[in-house]
Coordinates of C-alpha atoms in Angstrom, one line a residue:
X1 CA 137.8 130.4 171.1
X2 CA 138.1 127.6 173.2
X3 CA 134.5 126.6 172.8
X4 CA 135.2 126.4 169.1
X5 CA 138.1 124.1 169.5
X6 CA 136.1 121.7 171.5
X7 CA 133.4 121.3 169.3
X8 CA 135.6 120.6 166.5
X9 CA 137.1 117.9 168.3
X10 CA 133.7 116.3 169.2
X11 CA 133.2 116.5 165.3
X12 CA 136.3 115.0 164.4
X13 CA 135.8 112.0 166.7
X14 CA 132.3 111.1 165.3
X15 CA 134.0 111.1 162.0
X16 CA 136.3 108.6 163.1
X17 CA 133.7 106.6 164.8
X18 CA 131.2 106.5 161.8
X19 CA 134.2 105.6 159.5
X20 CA 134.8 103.1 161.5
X21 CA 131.7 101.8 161.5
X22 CA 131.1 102.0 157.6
X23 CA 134.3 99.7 157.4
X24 CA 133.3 97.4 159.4
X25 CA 130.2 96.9 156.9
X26 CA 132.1 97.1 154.1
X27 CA 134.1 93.6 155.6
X28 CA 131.2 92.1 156.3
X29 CA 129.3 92.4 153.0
X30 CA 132.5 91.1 151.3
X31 CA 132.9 88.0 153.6
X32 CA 129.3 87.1 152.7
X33 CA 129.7 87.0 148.5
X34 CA 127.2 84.0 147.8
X35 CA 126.9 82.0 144.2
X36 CA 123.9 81.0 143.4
X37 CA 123.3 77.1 143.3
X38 CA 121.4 74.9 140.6
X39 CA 118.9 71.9 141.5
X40 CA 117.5 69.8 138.4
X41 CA 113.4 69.5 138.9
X42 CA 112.4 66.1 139.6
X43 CA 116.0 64.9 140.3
X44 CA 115.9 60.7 141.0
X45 CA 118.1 60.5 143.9
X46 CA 119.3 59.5 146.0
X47 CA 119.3 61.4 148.4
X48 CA 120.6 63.6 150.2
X49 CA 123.1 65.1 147.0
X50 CA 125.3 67.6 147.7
X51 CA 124.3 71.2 145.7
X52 CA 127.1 73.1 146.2
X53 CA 129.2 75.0 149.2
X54 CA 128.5 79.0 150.2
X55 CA 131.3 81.0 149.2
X56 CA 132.4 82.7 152.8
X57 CA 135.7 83.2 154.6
X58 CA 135.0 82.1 157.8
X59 CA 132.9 79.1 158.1
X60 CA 132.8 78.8 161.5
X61 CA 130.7 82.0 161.6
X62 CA 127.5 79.7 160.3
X63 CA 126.7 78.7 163.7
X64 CA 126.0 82.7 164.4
X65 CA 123.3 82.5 161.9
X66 CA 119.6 81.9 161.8
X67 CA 118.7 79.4 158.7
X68 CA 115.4 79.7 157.0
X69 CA 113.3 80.3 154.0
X70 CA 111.8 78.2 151.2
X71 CA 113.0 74.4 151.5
X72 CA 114.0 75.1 155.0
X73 CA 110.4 76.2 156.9
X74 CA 108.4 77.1 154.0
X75 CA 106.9 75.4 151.1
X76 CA 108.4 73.0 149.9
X77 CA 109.6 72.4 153.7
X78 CA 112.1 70.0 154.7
X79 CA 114.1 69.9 151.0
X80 CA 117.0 71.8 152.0
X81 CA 119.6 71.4 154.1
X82 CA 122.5 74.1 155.1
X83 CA 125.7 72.3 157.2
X84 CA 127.9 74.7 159.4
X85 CA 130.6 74.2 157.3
X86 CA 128.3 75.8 154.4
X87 CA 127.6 72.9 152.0
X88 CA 123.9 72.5 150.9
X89 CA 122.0 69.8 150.5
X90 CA 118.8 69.1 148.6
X91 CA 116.5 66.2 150.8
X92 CA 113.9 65.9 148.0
X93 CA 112.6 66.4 144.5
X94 CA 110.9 69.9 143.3
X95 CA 108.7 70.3 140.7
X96 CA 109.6 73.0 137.8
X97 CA 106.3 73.9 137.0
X98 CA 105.7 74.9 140.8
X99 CA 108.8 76.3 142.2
X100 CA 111.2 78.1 139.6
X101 CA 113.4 79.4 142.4
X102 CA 114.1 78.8 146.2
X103 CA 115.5 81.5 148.3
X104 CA 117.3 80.4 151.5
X105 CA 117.7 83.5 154.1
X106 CA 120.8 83.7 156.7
X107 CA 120.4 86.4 159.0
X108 CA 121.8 87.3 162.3
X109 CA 121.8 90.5 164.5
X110 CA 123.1 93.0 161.3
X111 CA 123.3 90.6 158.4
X112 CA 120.9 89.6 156.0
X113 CA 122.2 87.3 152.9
X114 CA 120.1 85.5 150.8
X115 CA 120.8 82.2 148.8
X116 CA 119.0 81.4 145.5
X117 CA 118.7 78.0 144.3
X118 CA 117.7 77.6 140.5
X119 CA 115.5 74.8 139.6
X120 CA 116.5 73.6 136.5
X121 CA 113.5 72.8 134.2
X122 CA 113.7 68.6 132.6
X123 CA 111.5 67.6 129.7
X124 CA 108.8 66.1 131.7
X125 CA 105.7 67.3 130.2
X126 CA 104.5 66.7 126.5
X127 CA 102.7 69.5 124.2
X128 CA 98.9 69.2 125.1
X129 CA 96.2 70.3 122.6
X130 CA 93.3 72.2 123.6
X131 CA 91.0 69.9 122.3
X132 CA 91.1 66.2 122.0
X133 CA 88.7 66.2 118.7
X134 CA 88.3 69.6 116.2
X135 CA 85.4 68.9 113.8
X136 CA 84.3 71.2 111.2
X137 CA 81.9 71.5 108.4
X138 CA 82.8 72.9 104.8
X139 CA 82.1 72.9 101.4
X140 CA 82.6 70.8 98.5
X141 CA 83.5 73.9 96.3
X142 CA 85.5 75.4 99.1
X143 CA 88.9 76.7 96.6
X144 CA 92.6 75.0 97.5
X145 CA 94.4 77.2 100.0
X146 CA 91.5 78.4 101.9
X147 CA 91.8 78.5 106.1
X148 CA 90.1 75.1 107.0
X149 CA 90.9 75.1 110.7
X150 CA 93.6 76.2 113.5
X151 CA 94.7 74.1 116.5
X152 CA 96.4 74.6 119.4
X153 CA 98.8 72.9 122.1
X154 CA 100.6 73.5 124.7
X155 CA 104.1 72.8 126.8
X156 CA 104.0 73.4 130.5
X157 CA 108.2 73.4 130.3
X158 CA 110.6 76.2 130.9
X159 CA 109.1 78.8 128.5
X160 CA 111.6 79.6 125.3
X161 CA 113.1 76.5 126.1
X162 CA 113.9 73.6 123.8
X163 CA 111.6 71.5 126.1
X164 CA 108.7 73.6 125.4
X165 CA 109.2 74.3 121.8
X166 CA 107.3 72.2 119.4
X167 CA 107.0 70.9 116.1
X168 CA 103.2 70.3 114.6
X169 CA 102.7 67.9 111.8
X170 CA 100.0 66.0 110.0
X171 CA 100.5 62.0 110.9
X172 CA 97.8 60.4 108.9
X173 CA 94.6 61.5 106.4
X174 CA 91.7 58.7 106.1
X175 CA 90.9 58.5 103.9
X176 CA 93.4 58.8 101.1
X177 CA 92.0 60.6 98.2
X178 CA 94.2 61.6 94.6
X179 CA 92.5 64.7 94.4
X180 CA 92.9 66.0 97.9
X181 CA 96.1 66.6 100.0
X182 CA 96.1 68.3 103.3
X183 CA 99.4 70.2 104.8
X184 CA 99.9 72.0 108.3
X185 CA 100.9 75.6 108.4
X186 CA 103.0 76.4 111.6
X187 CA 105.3 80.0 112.0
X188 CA 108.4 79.3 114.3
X189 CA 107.7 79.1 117.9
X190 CA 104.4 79.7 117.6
X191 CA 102.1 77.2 119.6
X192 CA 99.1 77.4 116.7
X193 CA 99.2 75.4 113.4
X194 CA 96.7 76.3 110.3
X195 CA 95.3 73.3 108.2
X196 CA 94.5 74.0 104.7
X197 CA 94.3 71.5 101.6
X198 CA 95.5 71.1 98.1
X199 CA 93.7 70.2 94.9
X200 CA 89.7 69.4 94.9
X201 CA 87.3 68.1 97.1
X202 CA 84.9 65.5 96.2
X203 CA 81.7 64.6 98.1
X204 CA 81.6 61.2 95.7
X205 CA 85.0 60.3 96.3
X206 CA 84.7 61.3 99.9
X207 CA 82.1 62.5 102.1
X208 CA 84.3 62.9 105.2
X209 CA 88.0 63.3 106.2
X210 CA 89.4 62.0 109.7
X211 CA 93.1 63.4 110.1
X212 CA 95.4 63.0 112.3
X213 CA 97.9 66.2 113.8
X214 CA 100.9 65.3 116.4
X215 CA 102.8 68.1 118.2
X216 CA 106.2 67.2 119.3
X217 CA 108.7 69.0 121.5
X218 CA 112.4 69.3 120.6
X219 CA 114.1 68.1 123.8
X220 CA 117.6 67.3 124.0
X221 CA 117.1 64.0 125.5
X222 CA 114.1 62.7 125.0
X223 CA 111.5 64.7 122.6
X224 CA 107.5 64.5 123.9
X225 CA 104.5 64.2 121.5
X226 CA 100.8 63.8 121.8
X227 CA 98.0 64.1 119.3
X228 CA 94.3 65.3 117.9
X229 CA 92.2 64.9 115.7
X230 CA 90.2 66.8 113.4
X231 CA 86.9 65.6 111.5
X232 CA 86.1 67.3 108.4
X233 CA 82.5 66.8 107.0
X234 CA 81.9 67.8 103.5
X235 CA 78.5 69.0 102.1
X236 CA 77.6 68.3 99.0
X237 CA 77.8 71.1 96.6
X238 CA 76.5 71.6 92.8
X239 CA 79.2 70.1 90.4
X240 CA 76.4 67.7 88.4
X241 CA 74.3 69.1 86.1
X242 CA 71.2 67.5 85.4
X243 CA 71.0 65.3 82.5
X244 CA 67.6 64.1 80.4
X245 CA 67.1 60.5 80.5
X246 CA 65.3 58.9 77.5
X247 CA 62.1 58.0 77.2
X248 CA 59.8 55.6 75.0
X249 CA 56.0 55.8 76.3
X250 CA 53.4 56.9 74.3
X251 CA 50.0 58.2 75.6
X252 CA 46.7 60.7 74.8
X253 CA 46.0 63.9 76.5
X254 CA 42.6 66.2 76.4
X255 CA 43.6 68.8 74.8
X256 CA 41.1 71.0 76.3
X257 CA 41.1 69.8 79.7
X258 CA 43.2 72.5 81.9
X259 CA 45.6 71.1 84.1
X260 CA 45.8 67.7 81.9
X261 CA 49.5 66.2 82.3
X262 CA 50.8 66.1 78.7
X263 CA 54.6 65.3 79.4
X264 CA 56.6 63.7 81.9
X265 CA 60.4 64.8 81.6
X266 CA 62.5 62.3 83.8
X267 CA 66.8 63.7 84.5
X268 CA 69.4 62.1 86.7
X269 CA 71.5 64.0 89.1
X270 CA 74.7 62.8 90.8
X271 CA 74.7 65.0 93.5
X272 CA 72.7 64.2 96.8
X273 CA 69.0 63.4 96.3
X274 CA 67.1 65.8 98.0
X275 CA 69.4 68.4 98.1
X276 CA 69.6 71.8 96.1
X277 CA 72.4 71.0 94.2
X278 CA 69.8 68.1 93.4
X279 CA 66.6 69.5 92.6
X280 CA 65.8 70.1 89.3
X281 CA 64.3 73.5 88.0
X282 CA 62.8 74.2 84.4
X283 CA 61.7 76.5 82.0
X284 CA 59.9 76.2 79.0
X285 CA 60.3 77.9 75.6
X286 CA 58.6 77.8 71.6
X287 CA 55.5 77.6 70.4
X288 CA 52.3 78.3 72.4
X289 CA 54.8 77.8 75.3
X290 CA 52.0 79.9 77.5
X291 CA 49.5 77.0 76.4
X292 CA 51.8 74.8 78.7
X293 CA 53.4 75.2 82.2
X294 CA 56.1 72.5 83.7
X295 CA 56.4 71.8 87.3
X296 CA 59.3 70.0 89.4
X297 CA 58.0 66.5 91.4
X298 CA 59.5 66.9 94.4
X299 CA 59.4 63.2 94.6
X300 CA 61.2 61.8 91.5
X301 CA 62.7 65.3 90.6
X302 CA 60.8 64.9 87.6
X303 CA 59.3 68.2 85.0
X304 CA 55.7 67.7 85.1
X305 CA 54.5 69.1 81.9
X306 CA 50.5 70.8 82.1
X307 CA 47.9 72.5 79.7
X308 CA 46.8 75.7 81.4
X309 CA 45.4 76.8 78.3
X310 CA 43.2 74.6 75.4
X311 CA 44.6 74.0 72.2
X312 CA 43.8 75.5 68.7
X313 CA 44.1 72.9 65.9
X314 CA 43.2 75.5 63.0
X315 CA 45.8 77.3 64.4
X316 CA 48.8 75.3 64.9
X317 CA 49.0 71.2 64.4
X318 CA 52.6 71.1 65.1
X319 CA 54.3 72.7 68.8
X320 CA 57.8 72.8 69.3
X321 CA 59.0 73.4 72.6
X322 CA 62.1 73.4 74.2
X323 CA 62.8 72.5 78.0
X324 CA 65.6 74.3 80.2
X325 CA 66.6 72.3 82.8
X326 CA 68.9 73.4 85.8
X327 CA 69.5 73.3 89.6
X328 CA 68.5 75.2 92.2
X329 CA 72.1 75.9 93.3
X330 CA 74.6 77.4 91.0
X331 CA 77.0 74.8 89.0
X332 CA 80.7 74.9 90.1
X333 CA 83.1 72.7 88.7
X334 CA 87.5 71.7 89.9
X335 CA 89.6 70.4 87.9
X336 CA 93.2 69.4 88.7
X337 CA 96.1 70.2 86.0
X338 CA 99.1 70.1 87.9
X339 CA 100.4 69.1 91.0
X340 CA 104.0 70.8 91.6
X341 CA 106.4 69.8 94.0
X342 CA 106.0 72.8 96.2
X343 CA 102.9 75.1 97.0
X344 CA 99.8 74.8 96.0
X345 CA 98.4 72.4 92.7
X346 CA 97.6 74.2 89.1
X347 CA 93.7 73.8 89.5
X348 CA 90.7 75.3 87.3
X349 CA 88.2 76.0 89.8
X350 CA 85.0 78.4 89.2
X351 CA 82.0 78.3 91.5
X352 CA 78.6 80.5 91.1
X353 CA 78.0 80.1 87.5
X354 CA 74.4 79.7 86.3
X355 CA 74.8 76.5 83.8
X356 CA 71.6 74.6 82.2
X357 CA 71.1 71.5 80.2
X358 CA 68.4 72.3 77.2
X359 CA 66.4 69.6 75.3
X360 CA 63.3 70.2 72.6
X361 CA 59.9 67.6 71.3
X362 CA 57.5 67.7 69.1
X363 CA 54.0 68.0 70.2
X364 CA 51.4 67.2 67.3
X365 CA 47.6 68.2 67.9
X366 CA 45.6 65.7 66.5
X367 CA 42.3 68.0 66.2
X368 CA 40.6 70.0 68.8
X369 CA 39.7 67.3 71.3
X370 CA 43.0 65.3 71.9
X371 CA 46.8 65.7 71.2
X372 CA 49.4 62.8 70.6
X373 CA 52.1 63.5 72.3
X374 CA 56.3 61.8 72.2
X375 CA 56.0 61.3 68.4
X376 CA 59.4 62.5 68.4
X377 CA 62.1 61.3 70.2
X378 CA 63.2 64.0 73.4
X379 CA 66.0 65.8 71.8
X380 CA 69.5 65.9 74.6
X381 CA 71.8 67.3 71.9
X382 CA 74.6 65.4 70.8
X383 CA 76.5 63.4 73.3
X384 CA 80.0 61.9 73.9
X385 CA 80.5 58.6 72.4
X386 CA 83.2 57.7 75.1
X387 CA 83.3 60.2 78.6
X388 CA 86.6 58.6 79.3
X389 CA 90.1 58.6 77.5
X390 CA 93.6 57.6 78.2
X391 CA 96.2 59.0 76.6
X392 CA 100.1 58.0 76.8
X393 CA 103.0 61.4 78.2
X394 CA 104.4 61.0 74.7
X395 CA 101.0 61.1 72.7
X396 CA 100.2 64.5 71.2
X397 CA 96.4 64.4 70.5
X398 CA 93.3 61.8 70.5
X399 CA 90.4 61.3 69.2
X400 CA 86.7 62.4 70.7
X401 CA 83.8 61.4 69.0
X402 CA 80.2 62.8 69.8
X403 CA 76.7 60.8 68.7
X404 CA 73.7 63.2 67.9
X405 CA 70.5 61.1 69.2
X406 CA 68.4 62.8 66.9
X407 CA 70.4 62.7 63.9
X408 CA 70.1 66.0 61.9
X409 CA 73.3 65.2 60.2
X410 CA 76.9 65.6 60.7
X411 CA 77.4 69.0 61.5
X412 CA 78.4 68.7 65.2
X413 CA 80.4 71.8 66.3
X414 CA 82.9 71.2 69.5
X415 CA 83.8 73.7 72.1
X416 CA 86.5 73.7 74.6
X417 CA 85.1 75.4 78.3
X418 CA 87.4 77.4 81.2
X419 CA 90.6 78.1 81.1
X420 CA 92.3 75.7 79.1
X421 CA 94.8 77.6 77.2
X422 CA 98.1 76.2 76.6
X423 CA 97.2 73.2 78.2
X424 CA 94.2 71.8 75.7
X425 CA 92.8 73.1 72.2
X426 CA 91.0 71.5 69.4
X427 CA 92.6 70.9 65.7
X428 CA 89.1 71.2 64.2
X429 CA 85.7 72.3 66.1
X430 CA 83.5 70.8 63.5
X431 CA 82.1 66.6 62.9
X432 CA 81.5 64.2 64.7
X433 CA 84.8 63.1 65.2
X434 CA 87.3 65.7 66.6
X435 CA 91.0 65.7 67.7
X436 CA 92.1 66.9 71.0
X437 CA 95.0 68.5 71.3
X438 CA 97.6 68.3 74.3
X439 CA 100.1 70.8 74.9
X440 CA 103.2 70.2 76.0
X441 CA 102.2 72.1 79.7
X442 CA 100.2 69.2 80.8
X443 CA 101.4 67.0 83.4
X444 CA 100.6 62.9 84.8
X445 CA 96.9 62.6 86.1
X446 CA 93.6 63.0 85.8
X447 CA 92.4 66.4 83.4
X448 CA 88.8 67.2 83.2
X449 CA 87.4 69.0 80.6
X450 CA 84.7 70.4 79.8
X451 CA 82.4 70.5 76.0
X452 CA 79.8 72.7 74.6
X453 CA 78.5 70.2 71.9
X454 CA 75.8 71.5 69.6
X455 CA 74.3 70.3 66.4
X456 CA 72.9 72.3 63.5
X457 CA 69.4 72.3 65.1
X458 CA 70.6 74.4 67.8
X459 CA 70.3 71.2 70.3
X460 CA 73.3 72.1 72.8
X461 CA 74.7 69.6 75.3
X462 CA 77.4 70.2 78.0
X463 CA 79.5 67.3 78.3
X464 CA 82.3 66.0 80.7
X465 CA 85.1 63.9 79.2
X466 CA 88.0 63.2 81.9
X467 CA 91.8 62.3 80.1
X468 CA 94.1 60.6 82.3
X469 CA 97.3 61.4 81.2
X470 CA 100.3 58.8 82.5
X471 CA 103.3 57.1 81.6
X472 CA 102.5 54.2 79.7
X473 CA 105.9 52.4 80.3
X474 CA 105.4 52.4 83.7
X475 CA 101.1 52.4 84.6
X476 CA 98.3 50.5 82.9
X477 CA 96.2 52.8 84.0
X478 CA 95.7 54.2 80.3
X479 CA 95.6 50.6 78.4
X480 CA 92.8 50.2 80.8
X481 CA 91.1 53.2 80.2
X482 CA 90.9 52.4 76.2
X483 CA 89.9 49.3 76.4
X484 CA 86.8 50.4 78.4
X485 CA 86.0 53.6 75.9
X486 CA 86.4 50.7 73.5
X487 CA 83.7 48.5 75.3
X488 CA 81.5 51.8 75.8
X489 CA 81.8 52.4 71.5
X490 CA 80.7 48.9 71.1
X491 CA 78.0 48.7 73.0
X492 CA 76.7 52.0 72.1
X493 CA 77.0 50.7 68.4
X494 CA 74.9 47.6 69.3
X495 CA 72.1 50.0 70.9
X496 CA 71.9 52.2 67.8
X497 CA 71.0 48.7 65.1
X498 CA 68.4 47.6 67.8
X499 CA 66.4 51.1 68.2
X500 CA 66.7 51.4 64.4
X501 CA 65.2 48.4 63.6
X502 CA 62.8 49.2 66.1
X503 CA 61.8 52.5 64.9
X504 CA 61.7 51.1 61.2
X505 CA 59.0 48.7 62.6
X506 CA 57.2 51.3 64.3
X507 CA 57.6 53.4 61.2
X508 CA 55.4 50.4 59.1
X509 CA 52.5 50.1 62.1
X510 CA 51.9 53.8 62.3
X511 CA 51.7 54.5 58.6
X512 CA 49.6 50.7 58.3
X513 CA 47.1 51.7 61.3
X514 CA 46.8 55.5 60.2
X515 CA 46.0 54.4 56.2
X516 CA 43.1 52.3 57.9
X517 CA 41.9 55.0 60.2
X518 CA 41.8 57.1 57.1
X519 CA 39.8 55.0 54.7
X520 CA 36.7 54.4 57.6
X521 CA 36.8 58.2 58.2
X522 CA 33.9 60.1 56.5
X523 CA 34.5 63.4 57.0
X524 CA 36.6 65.6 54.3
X525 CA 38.1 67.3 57.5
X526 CA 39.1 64.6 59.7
X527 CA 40.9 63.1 56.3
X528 CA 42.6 66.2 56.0
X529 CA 43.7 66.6 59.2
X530 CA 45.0 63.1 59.5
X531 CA 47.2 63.6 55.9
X532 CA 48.3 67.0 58.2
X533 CA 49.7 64.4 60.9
X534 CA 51.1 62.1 58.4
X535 CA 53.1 64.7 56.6
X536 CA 54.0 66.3 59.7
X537 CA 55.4 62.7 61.2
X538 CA 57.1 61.8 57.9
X539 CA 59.0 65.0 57.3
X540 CA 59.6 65.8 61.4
X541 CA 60.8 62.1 62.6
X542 CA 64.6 61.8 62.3
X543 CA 66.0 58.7 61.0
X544 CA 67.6 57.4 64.1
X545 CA 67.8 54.5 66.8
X546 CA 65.5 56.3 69.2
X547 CA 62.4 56.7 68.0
X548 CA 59.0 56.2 69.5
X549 CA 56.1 55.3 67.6
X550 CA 52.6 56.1 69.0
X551 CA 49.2 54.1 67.7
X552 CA 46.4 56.0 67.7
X553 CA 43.1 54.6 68.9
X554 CA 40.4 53.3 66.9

């Protein structure tokens, strides 16, 4: 029994002891409560500036410590400094980007307390792209609203801060185009921006862009910017389609001399020379068309025209054939209708469509030895008189006039192309004169339209006519614009008396020279085959300004 009471007491004076002990702790932890302190990055001076004091009850217990610990006698050494009293000091500037925090240790024998000074961030880095220049290649038939390129910047600042947020926005386009407008997509916060483009490209109007993007930051007291730029290249694309140009030579051909050059059929293209959207391909079609083959000089872009087979005058004195003349590349075409205040324009835009340009001549086989060749004038299909109109906002309709070069009377039928409903329609699609219709829908600028324009020979012609719409109290850009399809009218009326007096004169030598040829000739067949020609020249030759005459030899 005794034993027992002894250890009890043992017990019960380690108890005391260790509580004792834990109190003593307990005082000594709360004596100790330290704040944290706040140092701006890259602070001016001078210095030394006070930071704050250490929250402690007794003061004069600092000298029992042992002071160290970042700005003390580690990186960055020697910026702060701790007073017995317990006021701190900063010595020296401290960069953001390096230190965000420096913890300054107090220990002694059984205490341990730890100080943290914040380093508060300053806007002293601007938004940095990741590349001084972006350059890119696209398209000329690339759609409105399609990803162009992304860039990206920056901000070495206090993350989520108002010093590293930024703002990215397009500064300048060079050059400035009407058909074109660029825009930078950004989401909030995010540290990309997407560049696409309204409206049409155009490799004539522009063959490069050169554009200007800033980012920004949104500092409270002074805002940061650099900038980049981006180079857009554009490659020329098919929106041209070959077109005949006239010709007035006259010539003989063997007729049964394979590989002979009979024709030579010359086009213009406004796209780039040498590429595909240049480069002519054609087809032939009609009569005996597999006497004949046609072949593309690379050169001139030119249809070579070829016999591979001989010619048969007992069976066949007249050929008609018909050429089919398109590019390599498939036709697209953009067209601009509307350009509202917010997202992207009204466009008509359709790329990948297979679109020719058709044109017939005569071919008449003299007899079996030789053929003349061009007695007829190349046939284009009717064409617009005037390929550009103004038009007032208050007008309702205008007049389009279309000229048939070979003249097979007045039944020209008119046809609207794409998607032009509600916007454009014809009142009647029949003569040579037409009225063109605009709805109500249509807005200020430049519309281009497309025409199917055929004549009642079957001669077909797809023709571009661009209406600039605009307010005529306030632009001359429509006053100008009709005085010039006025000028084009007038000169295309002068052209027309010349070539017909022309053709009436060639008219008069041909049937002179061939009367002559007739009377020397001695042979019943050569005299019938000669009246063959003339009948066939007299009832195939269109009355018209572009005839060509050819003389036969003697």
């Amino acid at each position: 029994m005794k034993a027992v009471v002894i250890v009890f007491l043992v017990a019960v004076s380690v108890c005391i002891q260790c509580a004792n002990a834990s109190k003593q702790n307990l005082r000594k932890k709360r004596a100790w409560v330290v704040d944290s302190l706040y140092m701006e990055e890259e602070h001016s001076g001078p210095f030394p500036y006070k930071l704050g004091d250490l929250n402690i009850e007794r003061r004069s217990a600092m000298e029992e410590y042992f002071i160290h610990g970042q700005g003390i006698d580690k990186d960055p050494k020697g910026i702060i400094s701790v007073k017995s009293n317990g006021s701190v000091y900063a010595l020296g500037k401290v960069d953001y980007e390096e230190y965000k925090k420096l913890t300054v240790r107090l220990t002694n024998a059984n205490t341990n307390v730890a100080v943290d000074i914040v380093i508060q961030d300053v806007n002293d880095h601007a938004p940095v792209f990741n590349k001084e220049v972006y350059e890119i290649t696209i398209d000329e038939s690339t759609p409105q609203g399609e990803h162009l390129v992304t860039v990206l910047a920056t901000d070495k600042d206090q993350f989520g801060s108002a010093n590293s947020l930024f703002t990215l926005r397009i500064v300048s386009v060079s050059p400035q185009t009407s058909n074109t407008e660029f825009f930078i997509d950004q989401a909030e916060a995010e540290l990309t921006g997407t560049i696409y483009f309204k409206g049409c490209l155009d490799y004539e109007e522009s063959q490069k862009y050169t554009i200007l993007v800033e980012a920004k930051d949104q500092g409270e007291k002074v805002q940061l910017s650099s900038t980049s730029t981006v180079i857009l290249n554009i490659i020329d694309r098919n929106n041209h389609l070959p077109e005949f140009t006239e010709t007035t030579d006259s010539s003989w051909v063997k007729a049964q001399k394979s590989g002979e050059p009979v024709y030579r059929l010359q086009v213009t293209d406004k796209d780039s020379r040498g590429s595909a959207a240049w480069r002519a391909r054609f087809s032939l079609q009609g009569d005996k068309a597999q006497h004949f083959k046609i072949q593309t000089d690379p050169d001139t872009n030119d249809g070579v025209i070829t016999i591979t087979e001989p010619l048969n005058y007992e069976e066949s004195s007249n050929l008609s054939l018909t050429v089919t003349v398109e590019n390599e590349e498939p036709f697209f075409y953009c067209t601009i209708t509307g350009r509202p205040t917010h997202g992207l324009w009204d466009v008509r835009h359709s790329r990948g469509r297979s679109s020719s340009t058709s044109a017939s001549f005569l071919i008449t086989s003299r007899d079996t030895r030789e053929i003349v060749k061009h007695v007829k004038r190349l046939e284009t299909g009717p064409l617009l008189w005037a390929k550009k109109l103004g038009m007032c906002l208050s007008e309702k309709n205008t007049e389009i006039t279309a000229v048939d070069p070979d003249q097979y009377g007045p039944s020209v039928h008119f046809e609207l192309m794409g998607d032009v409903e509600g916007e454009w329609r014809l009142h009647s699609n029949y003569g040579t004169t037409v009225r063109l219709i605009k709805e109500s829908a249509v807005r200020e600028g430049d519309h281009e339209l497309t025409l199917k324009i055929s004549d009642s020979r079957g001669q077909v012609s797809l023709q571009s006519l661009l209406v600039r719409v605009c307010d005529c109290d306030v632009s001359a850009d429509c006053h100008v614009l009709r005085r010039t399809a006025v000028l084009q009218l007038s000169v295309t009326a002068v052209t027309a008396i010349i070539s017909g007096l022309l053709l009436l004169l060639g008219m008069v030598l041909m049937a002179f020279h061939i009367r002559r040829r007739a009377k020397k000739s001695t042979s019943f067949r050569s005299l019938s085959s000669l009246n063959t020609f003339e009948q066939s020249l007299s009832s195939d030759t269109p009355e018209g300004p572009a005839f060509d005459g050819c003389l036969l030899e003697n």
